PDB file of C-alpha atoms in Angstrom:
ATOM      1  CA  LEU S 610     139.598  51.874 137.036  1.00  0.00           C
ATOM      2  CA  LEU S 611     136.782  52.083 139.622  1.00  0.00           C
ATOM      3  CA  ASN S 612     137.396  48.425 140.516  1.00  0.00           C
ATOM      4  CA  SER S 613     141.117  48.913 141.090  1.00  0.00           C
ATOM      5  CA  LYS S 614     142.777  48.758 144.527  1.00  0.00           C
ATOM      6  CA  ILE S 615     144.043  52.293 144.328  1.00  0.00           C
ATOM      7  CA  VAL S 616     140.539  53.672 143.738  1.00  0.00           C
ATOM      8  CA  ASN S 617     139.267  51.503 146.533  1.00  0.00           C
ATOM      9  CA  TYR S 618     141.936  52.960 148.792  1.00  0.00           C
ATOM     10  CA  SER S 619     141.232  56.519 147.530  1.00  0.00           C
ATOM     11  CA  PHE S 620     137.521  56.046 148.219  1.00  0.00           C
ATOM     12  CA  ASN S 621     138.102  54.754 151.723  1.00  0.00           C
ATOM     13  CA  PHE S 622     140.589  57.523 152.456  1.00  0.00           C
ATOM     14  CA  PHE S 623     138.764  60.425 150.976  1.00  0.00           C
ATOM     15  CA  PHE S 624     135.202  59.404 151.588  1.00  0.00           C
ATOM     16  CA  TYR S 625     135.033  57.450 154.800  1.00  0.00           C
ATOM     17  CA  PHE S 626     137.927  59.247 156.417  1.00  0.00           C
ATOM     18  CA  TYR S 627     136.743  62.789 155.666  1.00  0.00           C
ATOM     19  CA  VAL S 628     133.006  62.520 155.098  1.00  0.00           C
ATOM     20  CA  LYS S 629     132.360  59.640 157.537  1.00  0.00           C
ATOM     21  CA  LYS S 630     129.222  58.541 155.727  1.00  0.00           C
ATOM     22  CA  ALA S 631     128.348  55.165 154.169  1.00  0.00           C
ATOM     23  CA  THR S 632     126.307  56.332 151.260  1.00  0.00           C
ATOM     24  CA  ILE S 633     127.876  55.799 147.869  1.00  0.00           C
ATOM     25  CA  ASN S 634     126.601  58.280 145.335  1.00  0.00           C
ATOM     26  CA  HIS S 635     127.802  60.497 142.492  1.00  0.00           C
ATOM     27  CA  GLN S 636     129.079  63.186 144.921  1.00  0.00           C
ATOM     28  CA  ALA S 637     131.034  60.622 146.851  1.00  0.00           C
ATOM     29  CA  ILE S 638     132.657  59.134 143.828  1.00  0.00           C
ATOM     30  CA  SER S 639     133.477  62.617 142.411  1.00  0.00           C
ATOM     31  CA  VAL S 640     136.120  63.224 145.084  1.00  0.00           C
ATOM     32  CA  ILE S 641     138.157  60.325 143.770  1.00  0.00           C
ATOM     33  CA  PRO S 642     140.844  61.723 141.498  1.00  0.00           C
ATOM     34  CA  ILE S 643     140.672  59.954 138.118  1.00  0.00           C
ATOM     35  CA  PRO S 644     143.383  60.513 135.598  1.00  0.00           C
ATOM     36  CA  LYS S 645     142.458  61.473 132.048  1.00  0.00           C
ATOM     37  CA  ILE S 646     143.753  58.788 129.654  1.00  0.00           C
ATOM     38  CA  PRO S 647     144.081  59.314 125.922  1.00  0.00           C
ATOM     39  CA  LYS S 648     141.775  56.981 123.974  1.00  0.00           C
ATOM     40  CA  GLN S 649     144.587  54.947 122.464  1.00  0.00           C
ATOM     41  CA  ASP S 650     145.994  54.368 125.956  1.00  0.00           C
ATOM     42  CA  GLN S 651     142.708  52.976 127.209  1.00  0.00           C
ATOM     43  CA  LYS S 652     142.840  49.976 124.898  1.00  0.00           C
ATOM     44  CA  PRO S 653     144.992  47.693 127.097  1.00  0.00           C
ATOM     45  CA  PHE S 654     142.559  48.322 129.974  1.00  0.00           C
ATOM     46  CA  GLU S 655     139.572  47.563 127.808  1.00  0.00           C
ATOM     47  CA  THR S 656     141.080  44.402 126.352  1.00  0.00           C
ATOM     48  CA  LEU S 657     142.115  43.042 129.854  1.00  0.00           C
ATOM     49  CA  VAL S 658     138.600  43.715 131.150  1.00  0.00           C
ATOM     50  CA  GLU S 659     137.206  41.747 128.220  1.00  0.00           C
ATOM     51  CA  TYR S 660     139.471  38.844 129.090  1.00  0.00           C
ATOM     52  CA  ILE S 661     138.490  38.990 132.742  1.00  0.00           C
ATOM     53  CA  LEU S 662     134.773  39.035 131.920  1.00  0.00           C
ATOM     54  CA  LEU S 663     135.156  35.937 129.737  1.00  0.00           C
ATOM     55  CA  LEU S 664     137.337  34.192 132.257  1.00  0.00           C
ATOM     56  CA  LYS S 665     134.822  34.781 135.037  1.00  0.00           C
ATOM     57  CA  GLN S 666     132.134  33.201 132.885  1.00  0.00           C
ATOM     58  CA  GLN S 667     134.436  30.171 132.375  1.00  0.00           C
ATOM     59  CA  GLU S 668     135.200  30.171 136.132  1.00  0.00           C
ATOM     60  CA  ASN S 669     138.887  30.516 135.400  1.00  0.00           C
ATOM     61  CA  ASP S 670     139.980  32.210 138.603  1.00  0.00           C
ATOM     62  CA  THR S 671     143.703  31.874 138.252  1.00  0.00           C
ATOM     63  CA  GLN S 672     143.962  33.726 134.984  1.00  0.00           C
ATOM     64  CA  SER S 673     141.322  36.293 135.804  1.00  0.00           C
ATOM     65  CA  PHE S 674     143.079  37.029 139.151  1.00  0.00           C
ATOM     66  CA  TYR S 675     146.403  37.581 137.361  1.00  0.00           C
ATOM     67  CA  PHE S 676     144.866  39.942 134.800  1.00  0.00           C
ATOM     68  CA  GLU S 677     143.240  41.812 137.705  1.00  0.00           C
ATOM     69  CA  GLN S 678     146.632  42.189 139.239  1.00  0.00           C
ATOM     70  CA  ILE S 679     147.968  43.552 136.020  1.00  0.00           C
ATOM     71  CA  ILE S 680     145.152  46.135 135.828  1.00  0.00           C
ATOM     72  CA  ASP S 681     145.933  47.149 139.450  1.00  0.00           C
ATOM     73  CA  GLY S 682     149.613  47.652 138.403  1.00  0.00           C
ATOM     74  CA  MET S 683     148.597  49.634 135.358  1.00  0.00           C
ATOM     75  CA  VAL S 684     146.378  51.914 137.559  1.00  0.00           C
ATOM     76  CA  TYR S 685     149.252  52.400 140.007  1.00  0.00           C
ATOM     77  CA  GLU S 686     151.404  53.443 137.071  1.00  0.00           C
ATOM     78  CA  LEU S 687     148.775  55.997 136.038  1.00  0.00           C
ATOM     79  CA  TYR S 688     148.783  57.517 139.488  1.00  0.00           C
ATOM     80  CA  PHE S 689     152.436  57.192 140.446  1.00  0.00           C
ATOM     81  CA  GLU S 690     154.134  57.237 136.994  1.00  0.00           C
ATOM     82  CA  LYS S 691     157.284  59.037 138.108  1.00  0.00           C
ATOM     83  CA  GLU S 692     157.868  56.777 141.183  1.00  0.00           C
ATOM     84  CA  ILE S 693     157.155  53.540 139.295  1.00  0.00           C
ATOM     85  CA  LYS S 694     159.383  54.442 136.364  1.00  0.00           C
ATOM     86  CA  GLN S 695     162.170  55.442 138.781  1.00  0.00           C
ATOM     87  CA  ALA S 696     161.875  52.081 140.432  1.00  0.00           C
ATOM     88  CA  GLY S 697     162.007  50.402 137.020  1.00  0.00           C
ATOM     89  CA  CYS S 698     158.573  48.797 137.581  1.00  0.00           C
ATOM     90  CA  ASP S 699     156.553  50.232 134.779  1.00  0.00           C
ATOM     91  CA  ILE S 700     154.329  47.757 132.805  1.00  0.00           C
ATOM     92  CA  LEU S 701     152.116  49.842 130.517  1.00  0.00           C
ATOM     93  CA  LYS S 702     154.776  49.957 127.766  1.00  0.00           C
ATOM     94  CA  TYR S 703     154.607  46.105 127.580  1.00  0.00           C
ATOM     95  CA  LEU S 704     150.769  45.981 127.082  1.00  0.00           C
ATOM     96  CA  ASN S 705     150.127  47.959 123.903  1.00  0.00           C
ATOM     97  CA  ASP S 706     149.763  44.922 121.636  1.00  0.00           C
ATOM     98  CA  LEU S 707     147.339  42.763 123.492  1.00  0.00           C
ATOM     99  CA  PRO S 708     145.114  40.862 120.940  1.00  0.00           C
ATOM    100  CA  GLU S 709     141.435  41.721 121.114  1.00  0.00           C
ATOM    101  CA  ILE S 710     138.735  39.135 121.361  1.00  0.00           C
ATOM    102  CA  LYS S 711     135.919  39.764 118.953  1.00  0.00           C
ATOM    103  CA  ASP S 712     132.297  38.965 119.521  1.00  0.00           C
ATOM    104  CA  GLU S 713     132.207  36.886 116.305  1.00  0.00           C
ATOM    105  CA  MET S 714     135.069  34.595 117.583  1.00  0.00           C
ATOM    106  CA  PRO S 715     133.994  31.223 118.892  1.00  0.00           C
ATOM    107  CA  ASP S 716     134.556  30.845 122.708  1.00  0.00           C
ATOM    108  CA  ASN S 717     137.312  28.291 122.199  1.00  0.00           C
ATOM    109  CA  GLU S 718     139.287  30.746 120.013  1.00  0.00           C
ATOM    110  CA  LYS S 719     138.743  33.535 122.528  1.00  0.00           C
ATOM    111  CA  MET S 720     140.032  31.243 125.285  1.00  0.00           C
ATOM    112  CA  LYS S 721     143.068  30.250 123.178  1.00  0.00           C
ATOM    113  CA  THR S 722     143.917  33.891 122.668  1.00  0.00           C
ATOM    114  CA  ILE S 723     143.545  34.682 126.370  1.00  0.00           C
ATOM    115  CA  THR S 724     145.505  31.664 127.462  1.00  0.00           C
ATOM    116  CA  LYS S 725     148.323  32.571 125.000  1.00  0.00           C
ATOM    117  CA  VAL S 726     148.453  36.142 126.460  1.00  0.00           C
ATOM    118  CA  PHE S 727     148.382  34.779 130.029  1.00  0.00           C
ATOM    119  CA  ASN S 728     151.177  32.320 129.319  1.00  0.00           C
ATOM    120  CA  LYS S 729     153.337  35.166 127.842  1.00  0.00           C
ATOM    121  CA  LEU S 730     152.680  37.650 130.609  1.00  0.00           C
ATOM    122  CA  TYR S 731     152.895  35.054 133.426  1.00  0.00           C
ATOM    123  CA  ASP S 732     156.184  33.532 132.156  1.00  0.00           C
ATOM    124  CA  LYS S 733     158.890  33.906 134.813  1.00  0.00           C
ATOM    125  CA  GLU S 734     160.981  35.938 132.323  1.00  0.00           C
ATOM    126  CA  SER S 735     158.176  38.354 131.502  1.00  0.00           C
ATOM    127  CA  SER S 736     158.913  42.010 132.204  1.00  0.00           C
ATOM    128  CA  VAL S 737     155.293  42.449 133.255  1.00  0.00           C
ATOM    129  CA  ARG S 738     155.448  39.661 135.867  1.00  0.00           C
ATOM    130  CA  LYS S 739     158.862  40.849 137.191  1.00  0.00           C
ATOM    131  CA  ASN S 740     157.841  44.507 137.414  1.00  0.00           C
ATOM    132  CA  LEU S 741     154.495  43.607 139.045  1.00  0.00           C
ATOM    133  CA  PHE S 742     156.381  41.725 141.705  1.00  0.00           C
ATOM    134  CA  PHE S 743     158.755  44.551 142.438  1.00  0.00           C
ATOM    135  CA  MET S 744     156.079  47.289 142.308  1.00  0.00           C
ATOM    136  CA  ASP S 745     155.613  46.774 146.038  1.00  0.00           C
ATOM    137  CA  SER S 746     159.038  48.411 146.472  1.00  0.00           C
ATOM    138  CA  VAL S 747     157.453  51.711 145.513  1.00  0.00           C
ATOM    139  CA  GLU S 748     156.407  53.315 148.787  1.00  0.00           C
ATOM    140  CA  GLU S 749     153.061  54.609 147.599  1.00  0.00           C
ATOM    141  CA  VAL S 750     152.046  51.163 146.298  1.00  0.00           C
ATOM    142  CA  ALA S 751     153.158  49.453 149.485  1.00  0.00           C
ATOM    143  CA  ILE S 752     151.145  51.870 151.607  1.00  0.00           C
ATOM    144  CA  ILE S 753     148.002  51.237 149.643  1.00  0.00           C
ATOM    145  CA  LYS S 754     148.387  47.505 149.549  1.00  0.00           C
ATOM    146  CA  LYS S 755     149.086  47.310 153.272  1.00  0.00           C
ATOM    147  CA  SER S 756     146.089  49.531 154.113  1.00  0.00           C
ATOM    148  CA  LEU S 757     143.751  47.281 152.062  1.00  0.00           C
ATOM    149  CA  GLU S 758     144.927  44.036 153.889  1.00  0.00           C
ATOM    150  CA  LYS S 759     143.096  45.209 157.014  1.00  0.00           C
TER     151      LYS S 759
END
């Protein structure tokens, strides 16, 4: 959550805009509104982070970048649930069954699992891919993405 674009935007907006200091500390981070997520709803986030960490070790930037985009979309949905659902761009409902990668699994098996998930979610017919693409049509998301381009 703390690495997402929306939290980056919030931090810049709340902290730099209002406080105008450059020190990152507990007090600075505490001004960022962080939604409470039930434990069972945290699993897709945790699983995708595990995928990304392994992909970064393997220097697989394409897949890790896409999974990072998915996490950003998930976080947008946490903050702007009503707006994203109204736009028909919700993705969380499609991510409840992501297969976990276990420590005891060999790396090649982990990578096969991750690649299979990537191929499913990146497929041009995937609801996740389509909804991520159209998520920019939600005004709040567009504002945040535009401000981070600068």
